[in-house]
mmCIF file of C-alpha atoms and ligand atoms in Angstrom:
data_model
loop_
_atom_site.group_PDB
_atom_site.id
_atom_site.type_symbol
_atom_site.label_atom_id
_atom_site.label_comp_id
_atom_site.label_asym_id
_atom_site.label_seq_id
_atom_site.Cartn_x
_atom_site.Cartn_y
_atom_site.Cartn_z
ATOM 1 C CA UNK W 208 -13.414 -43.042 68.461
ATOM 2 C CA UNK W 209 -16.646 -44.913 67.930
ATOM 3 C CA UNK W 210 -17.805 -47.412 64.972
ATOM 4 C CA UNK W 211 -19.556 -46.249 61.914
ATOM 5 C CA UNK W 212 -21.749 -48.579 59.614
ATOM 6 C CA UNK W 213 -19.630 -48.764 56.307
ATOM 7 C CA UNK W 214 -21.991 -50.843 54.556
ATOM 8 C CA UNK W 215 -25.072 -52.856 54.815
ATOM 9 C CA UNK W 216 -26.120 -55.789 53.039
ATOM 10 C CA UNK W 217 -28.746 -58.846 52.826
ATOM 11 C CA UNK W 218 -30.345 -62.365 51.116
ATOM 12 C CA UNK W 219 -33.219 -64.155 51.825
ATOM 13 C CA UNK W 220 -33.807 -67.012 50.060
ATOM 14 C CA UNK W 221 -35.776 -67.636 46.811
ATOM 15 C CA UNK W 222 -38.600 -69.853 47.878
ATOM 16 C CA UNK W 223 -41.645 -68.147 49.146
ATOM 17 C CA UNK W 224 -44.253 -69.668 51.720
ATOM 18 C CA UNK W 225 -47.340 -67.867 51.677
ATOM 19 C CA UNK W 226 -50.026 -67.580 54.364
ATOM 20 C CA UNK W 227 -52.505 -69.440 51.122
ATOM 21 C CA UNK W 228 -49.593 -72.673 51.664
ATOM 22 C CA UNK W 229 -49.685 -72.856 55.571
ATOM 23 C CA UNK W 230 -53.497 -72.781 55.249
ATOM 24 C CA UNK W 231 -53.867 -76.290 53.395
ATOM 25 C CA UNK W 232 -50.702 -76.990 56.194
ATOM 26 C CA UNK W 233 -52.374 -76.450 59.728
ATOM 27 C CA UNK W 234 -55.650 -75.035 60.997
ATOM 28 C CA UNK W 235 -55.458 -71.383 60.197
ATOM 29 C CA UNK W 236 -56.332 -68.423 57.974
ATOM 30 C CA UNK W 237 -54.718 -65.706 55.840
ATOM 31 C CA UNK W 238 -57.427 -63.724 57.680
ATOM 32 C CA UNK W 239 -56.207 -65.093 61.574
ATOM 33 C CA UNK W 240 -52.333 -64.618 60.358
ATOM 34 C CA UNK W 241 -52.682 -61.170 59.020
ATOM 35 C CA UNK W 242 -55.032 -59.678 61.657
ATOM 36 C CA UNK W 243 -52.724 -61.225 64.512
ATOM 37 C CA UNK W 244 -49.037 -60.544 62.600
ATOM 38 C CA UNK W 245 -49.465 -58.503 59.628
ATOM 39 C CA UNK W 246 -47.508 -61.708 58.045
ATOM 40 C CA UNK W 247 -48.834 -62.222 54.274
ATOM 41 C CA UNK W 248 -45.424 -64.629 53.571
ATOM 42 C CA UNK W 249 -41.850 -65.569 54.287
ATOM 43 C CA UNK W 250 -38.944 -66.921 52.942
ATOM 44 C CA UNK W 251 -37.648 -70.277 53.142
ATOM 45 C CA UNK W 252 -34.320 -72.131 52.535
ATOM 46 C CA UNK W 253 -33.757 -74.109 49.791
ATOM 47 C CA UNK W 254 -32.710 -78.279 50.295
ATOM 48 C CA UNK W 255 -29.305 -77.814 51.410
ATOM 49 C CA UNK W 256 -29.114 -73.977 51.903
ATOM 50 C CA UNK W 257 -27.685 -73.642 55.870
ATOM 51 C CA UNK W 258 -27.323 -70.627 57.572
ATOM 52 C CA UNK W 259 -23.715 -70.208 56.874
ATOM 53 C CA UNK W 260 -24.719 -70.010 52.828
ATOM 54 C CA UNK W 261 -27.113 -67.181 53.800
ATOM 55 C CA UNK W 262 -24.563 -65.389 55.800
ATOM 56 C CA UNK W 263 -21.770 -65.203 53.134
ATOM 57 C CA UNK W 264 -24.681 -63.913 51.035
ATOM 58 C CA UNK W 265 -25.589 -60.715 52.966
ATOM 59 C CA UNK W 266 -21.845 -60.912 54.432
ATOM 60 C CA UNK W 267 -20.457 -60.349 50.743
ATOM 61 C CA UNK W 268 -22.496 -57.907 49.976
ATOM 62 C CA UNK W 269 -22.297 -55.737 53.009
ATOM 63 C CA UNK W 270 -18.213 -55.991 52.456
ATOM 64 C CA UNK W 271 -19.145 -54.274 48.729
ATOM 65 C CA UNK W 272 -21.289 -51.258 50.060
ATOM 66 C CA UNK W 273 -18.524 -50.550 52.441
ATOM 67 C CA UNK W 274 -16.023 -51.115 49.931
ATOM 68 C CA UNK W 275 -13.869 -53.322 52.702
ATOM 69 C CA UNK W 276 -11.510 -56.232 51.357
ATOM 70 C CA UNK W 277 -12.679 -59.418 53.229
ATOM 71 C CA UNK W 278 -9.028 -59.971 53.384
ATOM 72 C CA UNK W 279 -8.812 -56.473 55.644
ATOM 73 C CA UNK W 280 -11.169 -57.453 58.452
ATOM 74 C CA UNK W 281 -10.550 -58.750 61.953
ATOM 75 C CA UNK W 282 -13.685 -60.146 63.483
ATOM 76 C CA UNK W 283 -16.389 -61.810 61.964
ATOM 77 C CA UNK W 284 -19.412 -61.508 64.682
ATOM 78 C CA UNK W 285 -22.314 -64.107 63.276
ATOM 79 C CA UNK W 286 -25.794 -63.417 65.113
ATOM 80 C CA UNK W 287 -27.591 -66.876 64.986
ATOM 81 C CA UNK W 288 -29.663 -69.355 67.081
ATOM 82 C CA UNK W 289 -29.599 -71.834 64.111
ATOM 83 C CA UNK W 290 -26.328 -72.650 62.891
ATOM 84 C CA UNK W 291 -25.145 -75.355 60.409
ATOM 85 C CA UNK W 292 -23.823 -77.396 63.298
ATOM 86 C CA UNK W 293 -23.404 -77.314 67.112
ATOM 87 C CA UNK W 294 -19.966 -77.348 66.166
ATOM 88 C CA UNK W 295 -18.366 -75.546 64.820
ATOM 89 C CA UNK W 296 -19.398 -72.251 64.860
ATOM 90 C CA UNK W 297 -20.966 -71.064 61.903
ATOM 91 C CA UNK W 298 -18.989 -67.682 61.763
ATOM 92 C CA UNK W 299 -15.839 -69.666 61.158
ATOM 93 C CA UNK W 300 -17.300 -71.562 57.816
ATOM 94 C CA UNK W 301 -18.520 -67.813 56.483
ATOM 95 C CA UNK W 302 -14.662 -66.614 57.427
ATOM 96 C CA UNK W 303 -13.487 -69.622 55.345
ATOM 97 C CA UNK W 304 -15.660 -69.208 52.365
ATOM 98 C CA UNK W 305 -15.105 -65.016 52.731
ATOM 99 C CA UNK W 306 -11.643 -65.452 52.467
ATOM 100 C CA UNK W 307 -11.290 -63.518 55.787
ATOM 101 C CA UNK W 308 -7.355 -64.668 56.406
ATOM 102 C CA UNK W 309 -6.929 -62.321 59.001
ATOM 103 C CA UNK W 310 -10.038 -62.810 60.798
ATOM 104 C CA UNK W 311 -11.086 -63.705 64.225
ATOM 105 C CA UNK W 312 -14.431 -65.494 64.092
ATOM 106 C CA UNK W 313 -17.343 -66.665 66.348
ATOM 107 C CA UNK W 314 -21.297 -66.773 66.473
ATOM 108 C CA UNK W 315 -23.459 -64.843 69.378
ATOM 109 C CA UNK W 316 -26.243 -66.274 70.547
ATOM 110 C CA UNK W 317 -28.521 -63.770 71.606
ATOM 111 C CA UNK W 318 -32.110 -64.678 69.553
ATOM 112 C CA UNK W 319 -33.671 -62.059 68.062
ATOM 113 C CA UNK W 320 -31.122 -59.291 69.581
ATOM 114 C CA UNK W 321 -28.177 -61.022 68.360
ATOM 115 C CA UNK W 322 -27.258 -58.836 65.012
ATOM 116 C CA UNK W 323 -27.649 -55.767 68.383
ATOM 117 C CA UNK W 324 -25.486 -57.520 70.299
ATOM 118 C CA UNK W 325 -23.260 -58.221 67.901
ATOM 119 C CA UNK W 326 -23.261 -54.075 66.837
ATOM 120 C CA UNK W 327 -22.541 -53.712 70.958
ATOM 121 C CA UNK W 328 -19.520 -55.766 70.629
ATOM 122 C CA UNK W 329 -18.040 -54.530 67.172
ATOM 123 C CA UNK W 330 -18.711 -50.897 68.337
ATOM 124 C CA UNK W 331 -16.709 -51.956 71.684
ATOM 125 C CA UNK W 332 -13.944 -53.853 69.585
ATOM 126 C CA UNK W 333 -13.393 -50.678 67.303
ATOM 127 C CA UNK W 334 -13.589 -48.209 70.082
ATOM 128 C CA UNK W 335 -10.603 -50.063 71.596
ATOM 129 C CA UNK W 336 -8.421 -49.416 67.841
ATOM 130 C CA UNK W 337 -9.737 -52.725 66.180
ATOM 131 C CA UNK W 338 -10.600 -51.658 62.488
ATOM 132 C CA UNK W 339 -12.746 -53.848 60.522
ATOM 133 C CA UNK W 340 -15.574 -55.694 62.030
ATOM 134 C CA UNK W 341 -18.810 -58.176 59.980
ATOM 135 C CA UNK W 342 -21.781 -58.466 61.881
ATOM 136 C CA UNK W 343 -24.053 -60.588 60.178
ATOM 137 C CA UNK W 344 -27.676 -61.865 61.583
ATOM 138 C CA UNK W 345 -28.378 -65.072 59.880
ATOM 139 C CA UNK W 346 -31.265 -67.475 60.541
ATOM 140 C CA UNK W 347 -32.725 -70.597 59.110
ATOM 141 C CA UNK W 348 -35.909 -70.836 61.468
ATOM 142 C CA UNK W 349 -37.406 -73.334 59.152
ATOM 143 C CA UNK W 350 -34.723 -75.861 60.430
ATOM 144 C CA UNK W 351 -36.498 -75.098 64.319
ATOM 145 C CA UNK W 352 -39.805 -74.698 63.252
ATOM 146 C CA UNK W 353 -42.850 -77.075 63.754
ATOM 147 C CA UNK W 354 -44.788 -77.783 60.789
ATOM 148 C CA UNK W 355 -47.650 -79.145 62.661
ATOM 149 C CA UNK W 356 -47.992 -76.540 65.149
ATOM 150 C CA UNK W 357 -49.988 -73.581 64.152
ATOM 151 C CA UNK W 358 -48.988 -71.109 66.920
ATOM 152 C CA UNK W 359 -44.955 -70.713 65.571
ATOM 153 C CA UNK W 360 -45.341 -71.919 62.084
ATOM 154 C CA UNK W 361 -46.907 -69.259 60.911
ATOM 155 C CA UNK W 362 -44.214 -66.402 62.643
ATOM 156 C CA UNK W 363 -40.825 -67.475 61.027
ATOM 157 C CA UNK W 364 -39.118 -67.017 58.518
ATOM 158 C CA UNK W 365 -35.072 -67.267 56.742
ATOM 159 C CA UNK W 366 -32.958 -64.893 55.639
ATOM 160 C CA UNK W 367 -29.823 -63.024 56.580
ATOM 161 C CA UNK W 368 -28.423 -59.366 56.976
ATOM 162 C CA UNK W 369 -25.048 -58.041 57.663
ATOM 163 C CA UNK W 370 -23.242 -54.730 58.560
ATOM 164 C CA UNK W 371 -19.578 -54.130 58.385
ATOM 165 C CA UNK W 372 -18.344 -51.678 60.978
ATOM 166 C CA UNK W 373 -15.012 -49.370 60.636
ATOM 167 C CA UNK W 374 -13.803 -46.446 62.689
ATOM 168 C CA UNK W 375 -15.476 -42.892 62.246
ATOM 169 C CA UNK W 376 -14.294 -40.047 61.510
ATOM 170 C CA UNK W 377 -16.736 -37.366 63.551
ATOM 171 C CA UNK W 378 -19.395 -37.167 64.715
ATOM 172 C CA UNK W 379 -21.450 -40.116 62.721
ATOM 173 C CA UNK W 380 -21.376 -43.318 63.710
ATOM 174 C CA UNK W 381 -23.100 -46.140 66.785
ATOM 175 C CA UNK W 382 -23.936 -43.760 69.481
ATOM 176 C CA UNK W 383 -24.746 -46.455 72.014
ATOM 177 C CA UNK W 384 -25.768 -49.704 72.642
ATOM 178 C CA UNK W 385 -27.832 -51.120 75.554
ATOM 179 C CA UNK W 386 -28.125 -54.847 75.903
ATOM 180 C CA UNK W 387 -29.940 -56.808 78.523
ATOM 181 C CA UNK W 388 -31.100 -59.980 79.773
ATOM 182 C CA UNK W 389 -33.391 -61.541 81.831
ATOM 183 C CA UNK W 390 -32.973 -65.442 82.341
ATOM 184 C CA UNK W 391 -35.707 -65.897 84.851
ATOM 185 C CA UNK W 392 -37.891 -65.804 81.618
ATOM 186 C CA UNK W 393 -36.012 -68.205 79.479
ATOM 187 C CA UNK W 394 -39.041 -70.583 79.597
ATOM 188 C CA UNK W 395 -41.204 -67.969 76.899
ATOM 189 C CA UNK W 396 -39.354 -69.007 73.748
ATOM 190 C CA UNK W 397 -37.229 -72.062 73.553
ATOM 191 C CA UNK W 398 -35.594 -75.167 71.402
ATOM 192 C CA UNK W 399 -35.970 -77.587 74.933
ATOM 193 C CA UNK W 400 -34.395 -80.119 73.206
ATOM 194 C CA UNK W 401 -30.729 -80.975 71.271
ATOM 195 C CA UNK W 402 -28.831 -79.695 73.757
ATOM 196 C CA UNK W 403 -26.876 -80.914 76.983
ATOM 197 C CA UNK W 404 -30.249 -80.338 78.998
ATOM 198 C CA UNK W 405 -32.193 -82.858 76.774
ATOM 199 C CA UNK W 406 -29.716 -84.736 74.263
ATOM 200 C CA UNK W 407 -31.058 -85.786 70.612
ATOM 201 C CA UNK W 408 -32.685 -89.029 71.562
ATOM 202 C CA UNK W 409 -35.589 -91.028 69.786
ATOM 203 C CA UNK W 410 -38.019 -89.694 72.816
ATOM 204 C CA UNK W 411 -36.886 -85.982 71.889
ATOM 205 C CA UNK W 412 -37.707 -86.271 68.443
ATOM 206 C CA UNK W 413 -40.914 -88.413 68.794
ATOM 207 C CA UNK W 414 -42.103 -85.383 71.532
ATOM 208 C CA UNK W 415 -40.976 -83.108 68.781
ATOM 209 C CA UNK W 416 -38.727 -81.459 71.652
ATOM 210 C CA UNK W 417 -35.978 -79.963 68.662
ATOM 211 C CA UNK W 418 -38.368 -77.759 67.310
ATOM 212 C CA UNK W 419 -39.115 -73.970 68.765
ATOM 213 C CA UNK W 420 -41.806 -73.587 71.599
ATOM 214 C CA UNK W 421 -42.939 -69.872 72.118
ATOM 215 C CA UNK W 422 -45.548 -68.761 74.838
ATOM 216 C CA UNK W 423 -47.087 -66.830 72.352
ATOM 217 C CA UNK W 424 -49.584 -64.076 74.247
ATOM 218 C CA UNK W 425 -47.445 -63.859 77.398
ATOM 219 C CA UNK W 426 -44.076 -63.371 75.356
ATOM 220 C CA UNK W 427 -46.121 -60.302 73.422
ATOM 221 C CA UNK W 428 -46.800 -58.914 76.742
ATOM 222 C CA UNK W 429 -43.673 -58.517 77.528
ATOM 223 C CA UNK W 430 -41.936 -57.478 74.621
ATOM 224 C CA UNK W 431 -44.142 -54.416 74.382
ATOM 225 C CA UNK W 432 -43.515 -53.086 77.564
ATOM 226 C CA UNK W 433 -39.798 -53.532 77.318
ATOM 227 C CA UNK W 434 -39.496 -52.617 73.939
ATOM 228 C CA UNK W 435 -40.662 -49.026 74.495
ATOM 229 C CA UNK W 436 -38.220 -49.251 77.940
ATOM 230 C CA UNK W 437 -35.593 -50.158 76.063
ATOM 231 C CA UNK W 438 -36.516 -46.537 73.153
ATOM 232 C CA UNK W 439 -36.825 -44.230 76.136
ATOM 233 C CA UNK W 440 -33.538 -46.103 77.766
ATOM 234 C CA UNK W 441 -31.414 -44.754 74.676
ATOM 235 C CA UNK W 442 -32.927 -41.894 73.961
ATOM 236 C CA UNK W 443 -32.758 -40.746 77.265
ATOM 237 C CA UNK W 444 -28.680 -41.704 77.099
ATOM 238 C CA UNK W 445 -28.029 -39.252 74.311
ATOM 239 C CA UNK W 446 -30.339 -36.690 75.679
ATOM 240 C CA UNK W 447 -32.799 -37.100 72.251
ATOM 241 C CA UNK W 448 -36.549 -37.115 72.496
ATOM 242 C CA UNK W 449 -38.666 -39.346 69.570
ATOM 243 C CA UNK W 450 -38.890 -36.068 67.611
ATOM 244 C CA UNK W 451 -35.118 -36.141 66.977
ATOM 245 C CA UNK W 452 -35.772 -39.763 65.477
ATOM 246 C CA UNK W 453 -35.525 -40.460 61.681
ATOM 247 C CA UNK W 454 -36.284 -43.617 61.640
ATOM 248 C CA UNK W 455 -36.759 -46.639 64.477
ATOM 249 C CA UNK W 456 -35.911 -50.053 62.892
ATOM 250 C CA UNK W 457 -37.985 -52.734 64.970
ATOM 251 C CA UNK W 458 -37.848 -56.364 65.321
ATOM 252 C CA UNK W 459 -39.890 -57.629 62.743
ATOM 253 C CA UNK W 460 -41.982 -59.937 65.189
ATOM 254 C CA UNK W 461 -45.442 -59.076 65.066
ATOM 255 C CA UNK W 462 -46.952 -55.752 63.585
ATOM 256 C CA UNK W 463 -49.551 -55.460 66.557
ATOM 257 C CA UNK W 464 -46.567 -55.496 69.091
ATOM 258 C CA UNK W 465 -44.518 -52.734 66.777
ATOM 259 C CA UNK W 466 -47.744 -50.768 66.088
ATOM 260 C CA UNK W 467 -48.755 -50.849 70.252
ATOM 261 C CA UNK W 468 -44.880 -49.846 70.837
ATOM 262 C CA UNK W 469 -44.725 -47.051 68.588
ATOM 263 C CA UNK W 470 -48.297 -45.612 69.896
ATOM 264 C CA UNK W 471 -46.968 -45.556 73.373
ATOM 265 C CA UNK W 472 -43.804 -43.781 72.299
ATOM 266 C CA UNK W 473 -46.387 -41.002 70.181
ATOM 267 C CA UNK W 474 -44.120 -42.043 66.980
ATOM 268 C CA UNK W 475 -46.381 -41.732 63.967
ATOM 269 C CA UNK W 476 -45.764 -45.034 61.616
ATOM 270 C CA UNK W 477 -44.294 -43.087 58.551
ATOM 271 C CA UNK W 478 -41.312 -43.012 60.702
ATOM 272 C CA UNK W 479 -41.358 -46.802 61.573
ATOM 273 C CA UNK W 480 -39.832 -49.313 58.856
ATOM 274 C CA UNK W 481 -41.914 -52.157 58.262
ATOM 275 C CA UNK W 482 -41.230 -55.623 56.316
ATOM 276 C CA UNK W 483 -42.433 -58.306 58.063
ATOM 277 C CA UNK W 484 -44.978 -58.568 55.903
ATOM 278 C CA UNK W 485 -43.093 -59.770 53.097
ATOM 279 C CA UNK W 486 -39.738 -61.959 55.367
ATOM 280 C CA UNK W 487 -42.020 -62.986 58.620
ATOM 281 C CA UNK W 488 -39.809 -63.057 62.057
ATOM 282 C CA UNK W 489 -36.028 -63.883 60.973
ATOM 283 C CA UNK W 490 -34.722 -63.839 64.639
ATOM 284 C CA UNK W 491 -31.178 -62.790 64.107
ATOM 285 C CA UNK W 492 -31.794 -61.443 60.286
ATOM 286 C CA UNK W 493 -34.729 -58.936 60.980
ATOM 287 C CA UNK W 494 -33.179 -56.104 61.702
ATOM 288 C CA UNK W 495 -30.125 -56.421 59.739
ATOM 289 C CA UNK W 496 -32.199 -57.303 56.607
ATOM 290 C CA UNK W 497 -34.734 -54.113 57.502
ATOM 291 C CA UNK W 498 -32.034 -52.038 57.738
ATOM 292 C CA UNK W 499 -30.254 -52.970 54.386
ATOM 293 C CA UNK W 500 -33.912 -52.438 52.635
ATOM 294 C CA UNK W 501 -34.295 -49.103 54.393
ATOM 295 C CA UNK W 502 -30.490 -47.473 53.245
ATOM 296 C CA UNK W 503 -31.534 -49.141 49.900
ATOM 297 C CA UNK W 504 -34.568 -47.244 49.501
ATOM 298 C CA UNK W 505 -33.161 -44.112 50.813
ATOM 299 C CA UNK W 506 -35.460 -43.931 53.936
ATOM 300 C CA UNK W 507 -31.537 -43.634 55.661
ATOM 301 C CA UNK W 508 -28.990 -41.180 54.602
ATOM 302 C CA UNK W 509 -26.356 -39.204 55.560
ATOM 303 C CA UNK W 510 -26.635 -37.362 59.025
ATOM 304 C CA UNK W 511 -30.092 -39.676 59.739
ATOM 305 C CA UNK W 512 -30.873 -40.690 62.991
ATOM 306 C CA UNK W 513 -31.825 -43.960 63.495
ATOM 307 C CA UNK W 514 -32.624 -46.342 66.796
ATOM 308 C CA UNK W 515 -33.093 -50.336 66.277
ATOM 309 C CA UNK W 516 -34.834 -52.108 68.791
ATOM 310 C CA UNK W 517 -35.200 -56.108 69.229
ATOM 311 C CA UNK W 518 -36.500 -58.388 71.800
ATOM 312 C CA UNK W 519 -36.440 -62.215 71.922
ATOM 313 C CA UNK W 520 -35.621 -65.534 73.688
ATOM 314 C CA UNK W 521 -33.660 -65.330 76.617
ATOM 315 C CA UNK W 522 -35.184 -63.219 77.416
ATOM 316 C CA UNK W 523 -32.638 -60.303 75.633
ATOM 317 C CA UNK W 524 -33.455 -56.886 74.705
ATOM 318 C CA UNK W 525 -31.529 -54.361 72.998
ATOM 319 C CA UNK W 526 -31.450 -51.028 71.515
ATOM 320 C CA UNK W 527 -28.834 -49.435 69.446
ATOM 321 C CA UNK W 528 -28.575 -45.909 68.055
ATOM 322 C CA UNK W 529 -27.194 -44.375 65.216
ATOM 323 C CA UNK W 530 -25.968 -41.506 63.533
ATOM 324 C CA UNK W 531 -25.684 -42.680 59.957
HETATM 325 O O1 UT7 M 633 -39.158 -62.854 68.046
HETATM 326 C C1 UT7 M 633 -39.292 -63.176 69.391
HETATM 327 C C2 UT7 M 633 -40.382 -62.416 69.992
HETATM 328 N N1 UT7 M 633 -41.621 -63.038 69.663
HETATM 329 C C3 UT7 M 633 -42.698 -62.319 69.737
HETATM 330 O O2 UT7 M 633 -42.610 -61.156 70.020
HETATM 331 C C4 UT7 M 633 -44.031 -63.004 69.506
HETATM 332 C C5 UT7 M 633 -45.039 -62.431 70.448
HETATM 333 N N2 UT7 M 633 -46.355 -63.012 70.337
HETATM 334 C C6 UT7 M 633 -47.173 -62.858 69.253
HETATM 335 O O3 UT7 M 633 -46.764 -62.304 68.261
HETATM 336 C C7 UT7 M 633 -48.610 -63.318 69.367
HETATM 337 O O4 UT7 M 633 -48.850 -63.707 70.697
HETATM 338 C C8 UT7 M 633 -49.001 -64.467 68.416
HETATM 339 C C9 UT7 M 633 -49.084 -63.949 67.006
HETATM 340 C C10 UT7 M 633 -47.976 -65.582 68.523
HETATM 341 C C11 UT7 M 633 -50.384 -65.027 68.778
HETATM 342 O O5 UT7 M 633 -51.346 -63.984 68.775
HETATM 343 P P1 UT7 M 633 -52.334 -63.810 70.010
HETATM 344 O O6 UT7 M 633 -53.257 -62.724 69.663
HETATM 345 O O7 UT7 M 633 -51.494 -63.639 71.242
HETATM 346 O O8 UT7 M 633 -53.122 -65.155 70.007
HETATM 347 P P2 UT7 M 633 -53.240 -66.250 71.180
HETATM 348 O O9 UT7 M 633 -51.973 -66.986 71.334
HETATM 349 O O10 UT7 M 633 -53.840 -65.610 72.394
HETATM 350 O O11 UT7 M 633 -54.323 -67.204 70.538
HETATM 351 C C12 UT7 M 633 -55.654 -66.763 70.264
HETATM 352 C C13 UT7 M 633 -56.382 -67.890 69.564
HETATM 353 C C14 UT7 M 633 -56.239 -69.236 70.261
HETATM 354 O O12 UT7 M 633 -57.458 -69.929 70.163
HETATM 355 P P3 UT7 M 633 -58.492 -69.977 71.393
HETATM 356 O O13 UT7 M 633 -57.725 -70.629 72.501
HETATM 357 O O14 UT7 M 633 -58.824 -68.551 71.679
HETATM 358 O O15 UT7 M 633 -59.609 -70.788 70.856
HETATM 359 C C15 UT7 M 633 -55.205 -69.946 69.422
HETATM 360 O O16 UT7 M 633 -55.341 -71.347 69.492
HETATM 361 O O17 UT7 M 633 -55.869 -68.084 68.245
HETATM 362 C C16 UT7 M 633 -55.526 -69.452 68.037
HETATM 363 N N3 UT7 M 633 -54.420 -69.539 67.108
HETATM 364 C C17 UT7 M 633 -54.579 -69.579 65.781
HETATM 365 N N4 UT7 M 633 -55.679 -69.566 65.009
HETATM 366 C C18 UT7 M 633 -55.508 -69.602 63.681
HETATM 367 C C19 UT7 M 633 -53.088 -69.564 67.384
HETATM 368 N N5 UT7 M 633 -52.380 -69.628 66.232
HETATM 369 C C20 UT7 M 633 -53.283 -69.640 65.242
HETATM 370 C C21 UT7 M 633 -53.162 -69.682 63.849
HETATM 371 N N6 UT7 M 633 -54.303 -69.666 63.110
HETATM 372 N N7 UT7 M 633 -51.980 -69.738 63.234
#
């Protein structure tokens, strides 16, 4: 018994920051953004839109394409490194407003790889005869991000995607997962302050310690060496080669980083789905909400094989592969 994606869903918000906008905000170019991120805009959250109203967004209609009663699931698994409050978790507010009566509920923090994780978990959970399981990736980066500081303010963006998983019958269905970690690094991408290391105080926010701080060019490094580990790790573990791949759904961090990734792996781009152009880096969101756009526009059906790949603060990594 293994999980199968039911259904898929996503939102991003309405309001559209374009790479034209950031340039009369901070010293920088469509020209510098695009050539170094492929990033023409992003998404941002309205006044009063948190990440839990995103979430029940892509959450609802997920629970639609699968054609699952929110009333019928079990766990609600909410990928997110910016939740509407410390406490409580943000998973239990989307339960509430789902109407998820029977659910369990609680966020992952896991960065970027958090919607992976979360798939990881579910999968585990259903192996073990649990039935119905959300897993949403929800972000409101704009909430973390520094307006002033042109290295991260150009990357993010808000949105949300979410995947409801149910036992399969065959052959179809998550594969495996392989999730990792390396703390040692935790110092590349980090919020230093709000938490119990460095409490909200006057000096935090006058250092502007609350908002995300990403060591941009080592962090890239990184990421594209264990990124095309992290392919060959679960490819290897099913005994596939990147012919047998469909479709890899990557992080939507950086196109150079995806580009340099799929080169190594000799994966020709047609086979690579791309929309960070248009959302930015949603952390938690990206690959749920690339995933949703790729079933929608049929580049996933029946029988497809497809591997998702993230990599983010932490450091995490992850890869996850599917038979759809
Ligand atoms: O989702 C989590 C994982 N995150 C990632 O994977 C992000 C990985 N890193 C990256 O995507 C890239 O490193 C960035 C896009 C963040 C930066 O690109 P880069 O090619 O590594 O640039 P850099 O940091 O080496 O900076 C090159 C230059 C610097 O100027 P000097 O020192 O050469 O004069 C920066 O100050 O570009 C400058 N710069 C900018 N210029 C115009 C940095 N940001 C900007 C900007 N506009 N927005």
């Amino acid at each position: 018994m293994r999980a199968r994606i039911l259904g898929t869903g996503s939102y991003v918000p309405e309001r559209v920051l374009t790479n034209a906008d950031l340039e009369r905000m901070v010293a920088t170019s469509d020209a510098w953004i695009m050539e170094r991120t492929g990033i023409r805009e992003r998404r941002l959250a309205a006044q009063g839109e948190a990440c839990s109203n995103l979430a029940v967004q892509a959450a609802e209609r997920a629970l639609a394409a699968a054609g699952v009663a929110a009333a019928e699931l079990d766990l609600i698994l909410l990928a997110t490194c910016t939740g509407d409050y410390p406490v409580p978790s943000t998973a239990c507010l989307v339960q509430h407003r789902l109407g998820a009566v029977r659910a369990a509920a609680c966020d992952i923090g896991a960065a970027c790889c958090g919607f992976l994780y979360g798939l990881g978990v579910g999968d585990a959970y259903v192996r073990t005869g649990t039935r119905y399981v959300l897993v949403i990736g929800a972000e409101v980066m704009s909430a973390v991000t520094d307006w002033t500081d042109r290295n991260t303010c150009v990357l993010f963006g808000d949105g949300a995607g979410a995947a409801v998983l149910g036992p399969s019958e065959g052959d179809r269905g998550i594969l495996s997962s392989h999730l990792h970690s390396d703390g040692g690094l935790w110092d590349l991408i980090a919020v230093p302050g709000g938490g119990s290391r460095m409490p909200p105080s006057e000096k935090m926010v006058a250092e502007r310690q609350q908002y995300i701080k990403m060591k941009g060019n080592e962090t890239f490094k990184v990421a594209v060496k264990t990124l095309e580990d992290g392919v060959r790790e679960a490819l290897a573990a099913n005994n596939l080669t990147v012919d047998d791949l469909d479709l890899l759904v990557p992080h939507q961090a950086n196109l150079r980083i995806i580009k340099a990734v799929a080169s190594r792996l000799g994966l020709p781009l047609e086979k690579v789905m791309l929309n960070l152009e248009w959302y930015g880096n949603t952390s938690a969101a990206s690959i749920p909400l690339a995933l949703d756009e790729a079933v929608k526009a049929g580049r996933i059906t029946e029988g497809s094989l497809v591997l998702m790949e993230a990599f983010g603060a932490g450091l995490t990594w992850a890869s996850t592969v599917v038979r759809w």
